[in-house]
Amino acid sequence: MSHPRSLPHSKTSATSATKARRRGSRAGACAGALLASVTTLFSLGALHAAPAVAAPAPAEQAHTAAAAPAAPQPQSKARVTAAVLNLDGASRTPLLYGSDAPYDTASIIKVDILAALLLQAQDAGRHLTAHERALAEPMIRKSDNAAANALWREIGMAPGLEAANKRLGLTSTKGGPGVKWGLTRTTASDQVRLLLSVFDSAGASKTGSPLNKESRTYIRTLMSRIASDQAWGVSAASGAQYALKNGWLQRTTSGLWDVNSVGRITVHGHRYLVAVLSDGSASMSDGVSLVERAARQAVTAAAGT
């Protein structure tokens, strides 16, 4: 740091120097107070850790990143709805926990995409091609988005999905705009209707499902062989036997998360179809915890009815 050049001493200059020292003392005190305030702000900022999904700062920005307060997480506005159906009971109407309002599907729509694809193949009197199977299997087992993109286009996007859903008995599911299949809107009760068309062992004779036995078995098999990193959600309410599909999506407008889980579980020898939909969680982990807690509570309540 450079220093000012010395000035000749005189009475006038001495007086000026005294005034300058006083002004400097006052400035120093203000600077000290400002530094203390900034230190306090940084300490408070550290209490709000950045979301785990945030990308790390590049190495050349490390000093800037360290100096800045951590960004606060979005404020949670979480809501959740669960629907449960006892497959071993006589009723085919799900029990609802929470408002049966529409939610974004995120990746749970992939089960519906596959059901629509299978219906279209059945209508054409054919089996799925090797290429279609090569897309369908990672779409369900690993939640592969590229595979979903391809099959979404193949079924005709939202119009194709909605035509299939009309036959499957879904009444409150609207396909996402354009290529945005994850923004399809659905309800928990509609998701149980979809699961019923796949998992009811009575098949078409009882549920009226247009999916034939081969198609139902194919979907069940893929959902029962979900990749290990996908095994969360409604399976938390189950023992070792479950078949499921999960979905998660962070909304860019709010930073909040949609987290959903649907599937068939077995508890104390009884089979249940469970759909839990949620949105507004501050993080994906918060959403997963909310969904799993709702699934356990809903299944416990359903078992007691």
Coordinates of C-alpha atoms in Angstrom, one line a residue:
M1 CA 0.0 0.0 0.0
S2 CA 1.5 3.5 -0.9
H3 CA 1.9 6.2 1.7
P4 CA 1.3 10.0 1.4
R5 CA 4.3 12.3 0.9
S6 CA 5.3 14.2 4.1
L7 CA 4.3 18.0 4.2
P8 CA 6.4 20.8 5.9
H9 CA 5.3 21.4 9.6
S10 CA 3.8 24.7 10.6
K11 CA 1.2 26.0 13.1
T12 CA -1.4 25.9 10.4
S13 CA -0.4 22.5 9.1
A14 CA -0.4 21.2 12.7
T15 CA -3.9 22.4 13.3
S16 CA -4.9 20.8 10.0
A17 CA -3.2 17.6 11.0
T18 CA -5.1 17.6 14.3
K19 CA -8.4 18.0 12.5
A20 CA -7.4 15.3 10.0
R21 CA -6.6 12.9 12.9
R22 CA -10.0 13.5 14.4
R23 CA -11.8 12.9 11.1
G24 CA -9.7 9.8 10.7
S25 CA -10.7 8.5 14.1
R26 CA -14.3 9.0 13.4
A27 CA -13.9 7.2 10.0
G28 CA -12.1 4.4 11.6
A29 CA -14.9 3.9 14.2
C30 CA -17.5 3.9 11.4
A31 CA -15.4 1.4 9.4
G32 CA -15.1 -0.8 12.5
A33 CA -18.8 -0.8 13.0
L34 CA -19.4 -1.6 9.4
L35 CA -17.0 -4.5 9.5
A36 CA -18.7 -5.8 12.6
S37 CA -22.1 -5.6 10.8
V38 CA -20.7 -7.4 7.8
T39 CA -19.2 -10.1 10.0
T40 CA -22.6 -10.6 11.7
L41 CA -24.3 -10.9 8.3
F42 CA -21.8 -13.5 7.1
S43 CA -22.4 -15.5 10.3
L44 CA -26.1 -15.4 9.8
G45 CA -25.8 -16.4 6.2
A46 CA -23.8 -19.5 7.2
L47 CA -26.8 -20.8 9.0
H48 CA -28.6 -21.2 5.7
A49 CA -26.7 -23.8 3.8
A50 CA -27.1 -23.9 0.0
P51 CA -29.2 -26.7 -1.4
A52 CA -27.2 -29.9 -2.0
V53 CA -28.0 -29.8 -5.7
A54 CA -26.1 -26.6 -6.2
A55 CA -23.1 -27.0 -8.4
P56 CA -19.7 -26.3 -6.7
A57 CA -18.0 -23.0 -7.6
P58 CA -15.0 -23.4 -10.1
A59 CA -11.6 -23.4 -8.5
E60 CA -10.8 -19.9 -9.9
Q61 CA -13.9 -18.5 -8.1
A62 CA -13.2 -20.2 -4.7
H63 CA -12.3 -16.9 -2.9
T64 CA -15.4 -15.1 -4.2
A65 CA -17.6 -18.1 -3.3
A66 CA -16.1 -18.3 0.2
A67 CA -16.6 -14.6 0.9
A68 CA -20.2 -14.4 -0.2
P69 CA -23.1 -15.4 2.2
A70 CA -24.6 -18.8 1.4
A71 CA -27.9 -18.6 -0.5
P72 CA -30.9 -19.4 1.6
Q73 CA -33.1 -22.4 0.7
P74 CA -36.5 -21.7 -0.7
Q75 CA -39.2 -21.5 1.9
S76 CA -41.2 -24.8 2.0
K77 CA -44.8 -24.7 1.0
A78 CA -45.2 -28.4 1.1
R79 CA -48.5 -30.3 0.6
V80 CA -49.1 -34.0 0.1
T81 CA -52.0 -36.3 -0.8
A82 CA -52.0 -40.1 -0.5
A83 CA -54.4 -42.6 -2.0
V84 CA -54.5 -46.3 -0.8
L85 CA -56.4 -49.3 -2.1
N86 CA -56.4 -52.7 -0.5
L87 CA -56.1 -55.1 -3.4
D88 CA -57.3 -58.0 -1.2
G89 CA -60.5 -56.1 -0.3
A90 CA -63.8 -56.0 -2.1
S91 CA -63.8 -52.3 -2.9
R92 CA -62.1 -50.8 -5.9
T93 CA -62.4 -47.2 -4.6
P94 CA -59.2 -45.8 -3.0
L95 CA -59.2 -44.2 0.4
L96 CA -57.9 -40.6 0.2
Y97 CA -55.7 -38.8 2.7
G98 CA -55.5 -35.1 1.9
S99 CA -57.2 -33.2 -0.9
D100 CA -57.3 -35.0 -4.2
A101 CA -55.9 -32.0 -6.0
P102 CA -53.8 -32.1 -9.2
Y103 CA -50.0 -32.3 -9.0
D104 CA -47.2 -32.4 -11.5
T105 CA -46.3 -36.0 -12.2
A106 CA -42.6 -35.7 -12.8
S107 CA -41.3 -39.2 -13.6
I108 CA -44.2 -41.2 -12.3
I109 CA -45.7 -40.5 -15.7
K110 CA -43.4 -43.0 -17.2
V111 CA -45.7 -45.8 -16.1
D112 CA -48.5 -44.1 -18.0
I113 CA -46.3 -43.6 -21.0
L114 CA -45.5 -47.3 -21.1
A115 CA -49.2 -48.3 -20.6
A116 CA -50.1 -46.1 -23.6
L117 CA -47.4 -47.6 -25.7
L118 CA -48.6 -51.1 -24.9
L119 CA -52.2 -50.2 -25.7
Q120 CA -51.1 -48.9 -29.0
A121 CA -49.1 -52.0 -29.8
Q122 CA -52.1 -54.2 -28.8
D123 CA -54.4 -52.2 -31.1
A124 CA -51.9 -52.8 -33.9
G125 CA -51.9 -56.5 -33.1
R126 CA -48.2 -56.6 -32.4
H127 CA -45.6 -56.9 -29.5
L128 CA -43.2 -54.2 -28.6
T129 CA -40.2 -54.1 -30.9
A130 CA -36.7 -54.7 -29.5
H131 CA -36.0 -51.0 -29.8
E132 CA -39.1 -50.1 -27.8
R133 CA -38.1 -52.6 -25.1
A134 CA -34.6 -51.1 -25.1
L135 CA -36.2 -47.8 -24.2
A136 CA -39.0 -48.9 -21.9
E137 CA -36.8 -50.9 -19.6
P138 CA -34.4 -48.1 -18.5
M139 CA -37.3 -45.6 -18.5
I140 CA -39.0 -47.6 -15.7
R141 CA -36.1 -49.3 -13.9
K142 CA -33.6 -46.4 -14.0
S143 CA -36.0 -43.5 -14.7
D144 CA -34.1 -42.7 -17.9
N145 CA -35.3 -39.3 -19.3
A146 CA -33.9 -39.8 -22.8
A147 CA -35.9 -43.0 -23.2
A148 CA -39.0 -41.2 -21.9
N149 CA -38.5 -38.4 -24.4
A150 CA -38.4 -40.9 -27.3
L151 CA -41.4 -42.9 -26.1
W152 CA -43.4 -39.7 -25.3
R153 CA -43.1 -38.7 -28.9
E154 CA -43.9 -42.2 -30.1
I155 CA -47.2 -42.4 -28.3
G156 CA -48.2 -39.0 -29.7
M157 CA -47.4 -36.9 -26.6
A158 CA -50.3 -35.5 -24.6
P159 CA -53.1 -36.4 -27.1
G160 CA -51.8 -40.0 -27.3
L161 CA -51.5 -40.2 -23.5
E162 CA -55.0 -38.8 -22.9
A163 CA -56.6 -41.2 -25.4
A164 CA -55.0 -44.1 -23.6
N165 CA -56.0 -42.8 -20.2
K166 CA -59.6 -42.5 -21.3
R167 CA -59.6 -46.2 -21.8
L168 CA -57.7 -46.9 -18.6
G169 CA -60.3 -45.0 -16.5
L170 CA -58.3 -42.0 -15.6
T171 CA -60.5 -38.9 -15.4
S172 CA -58.2 -36.1 -14.0
T173 CA -54.9 -36.5 -15.8
K174 CA -53.9 -33.9 -18.4
G175 CA -50.8 -34.4 -20.5
G176 CA -47.9 -31.9 -20.3
P177 CA -47.4 -29.2 -22.9
G178 CA -45.3 -30.2 -25.9
V179 CA -42.4 -32.4 -25.0
K180 CA -42.7 -31.6 -21.3
W181 CA -44.1 -34.9 -20.1
G182 CA -43.0 -34.2 -16.5
L183 CA -45.5 -31.4 -16.3
T184 CA -48.4 -33.7 -16.9
R185 CA -51.0 -33.0 -14.1
T186 CA -52.6 -35.9 -12.2
T187 CA -54.4 -36.8 -8.9
A188 CA -53.6 -39.5 -6.4
S189 CA -56.9 -41.2 -7.1
D190 CA -56.1 -41.3 -10.9
Q191 CA -52.8 -42.9 -10.2
V192 CA -54.4 -45.6 -8.2
R193 CA -56.8 -46.2 -11.1
L194 CA -53.7 -46.6 -13.3
L195 CA -52.1 -49.0 -10.9
L196 CA -55.3 -51.0 -10.7
S197 CA -55.3 -51.5 -14.4
V198 CA -51.8 -53.0 -14.0
F199 CA -51.8 -54.9 -10.7
D200 CA -55.3 -56.2 -10.3
S201 CA -54.9 -60.0 -10.7
A202 CA -58.5 -60.3 -11.8
G203 CA -57.6 -58.2 -14.9
A204 CA -60.1 -57.1 -17.4
S205 CA -62.9 -59.3 -16.0
K206 CA -63.0 -57.2 -12.8
T207 CA -61.4 -53.8 -13.5
G208 CA -62.2 -53.4 -17.2
S209 CA -58.5 -52.7 -17.9
P210 CA -57.8 -52.7 -21.6
L211 CA -54.3 -53.9 -20.9
N212 CA -54.0 -57.6 -21.7
K213 CA -52.3 -60.1 -19.4
E214 CA -48.9 -59.9 -21.2
S215 CA -48.9 -56.1 -21.0
R216 CA -49.8 -56.0 -17.3
T217 CA -47.1 -58.6 -16.6
Y218 CA -44.5 -56.6 -18.5
I219 CA -45.2 -53.4 -16.5
R220 CA -45.3 -55.2 -13.2
T221 CA -42.0 -56.9 -13.9
L222 CA -40.2 -53.7 -14.7
M223 CA -41.6 -51.9 -11.6
S224 CA -40.6 -54.9 -9.5
R225 CA -37.0 -54.7 -10.7
I226 CA -36.4 -51.0 -10.0
A227 CA -32.7 -49.9 -9.7
S228 CA -31.4 -49.8 -6.1
D229 CA -31.0 -46.0 -6.2
Q230 CA -34.7 -45.7 -7.1
A231 CA -35.9 -47.8 -4.2
W232 CA -37.5 -45.2 -1.9
G233 CA -41.0 -43.7 -1.6
V234 CA -44.0 -45.9 -1.0
S235 CA -41.7 -48.9 -0.5
A236 CA -41.0 -47.3 3.0
A237 CA -44.4 -48.6 4.1
S238 CA -43.7 -52.1 2.8
G239 CA -41.7 -55.2 3.6
A240 CA -39.4 -56.7 1.0
Q241 CA -42.1 -57.0 -1.6
Y242 CA -42.9 -53.9 -3.7
A243 CA -43.1 -52.6 -7.2
L244 CA -42.9 -48.9 -7.7
K245 CA -42.0 -45.8 -9.8
N246 CA -40.9 -42.5 -8.3
G247 CA -40.7 -39.0 -9.7
W248 CA -38.9 -35.8 -8.6
L249 CA -38.6 -32.4 -10.2
Q250 CA -37.3 -29.0 -9.0
R251 CA -39.4 -26.1 -10.3
T252 CA -37.3 -23.4 -11.8
T253 CA -39.7 -20.6 -10.9
S254 CA -39.8 -21.3 -7.2
G255 CA -36.8 -23.6 -6.5
L256 CA -39.3 -26.0 -4.7
W257 CA -39.6 -29.7 -5.3
D258 CA -42.3 -32.0 -6.7
V259 CA -41.7 -35.5 -5.2
N260 CA -44.0 -38.4 -6.0
S261 CA -44.2 -42.2 -5.5
V262 CA -46.6 -44.8 -6.8
G263 CA -46.7 -48.6 -6.6
R264 CA -47.9 -51.8 -5.1
I265 CA -46.6 -52.9 -1.7
T266 CA -47.2 -55.9 0.6
V267 CA -47.7 -55.4 4.3
H268 CA -48.4 -58.3 6.7
G269 CA -49.5 -60.4 3.8
H270 CA -51.9 -57.8 2.3
R271 CA -51.3 -56.1 -1.0
Y272 CA -51.9 -52.3 -1.3
L273 CA -51.8 -49.9 -4.2
V274 CA -50.4 -46.6 -3.0
A275 CA -50.0 -43.3 -4.7
V276 CA -48.4 -40.3 -2.8
L277 CA -48.1 -37.0 -4.5
S278 CA -46.4 -33.9 -3.1
D279 CA -45.1 -30.5 -4.1
G280 CA -43.6 -27.4 -2.4
S281 CA -40.7 -29.1 -0.5
A282 CA -37.6 -27.0 0.0
S283 CA -35.3 -29.9 -1.0
M284 CA -35.6 -33.3 -2.6
S285 CA -34.7 -35.0 0.6
D286 CA -37.5 -33.1 2.4
G287 CA -39.9 -34.3 -0.3
V288 CA -38.8 -37.9 0.0
S289 CA -39.2 -37.8 3.8
L290 CA -42.7 -36.2 3.4
V291 CA -43.8 -38.9 0.9
E292 CA -42.5 -41.8 2.9
R293 CA -44.1 -40.5 6.1
A294 CA -47.4 -40.0 4.3
A295 CA -47.2 -43.5 2.8
R296 CA -46.6 -45.2 6.2
Q297 CA -49.4 -43.2 7.8
A298 CA -51.9 -43.8 5.0
V299 CA -51.2 -47.5 4.8
T300 CA -51.5 -47.9 8.6
A301 CA -54.8 -46.1 8.6
A302 CA -56.1 -48.1 5.6
A303 CA -55.1 -51.3 7.3
G304 CA -57.2 -50.3 10.3
T305 CA -60.4 -49.7 8.3

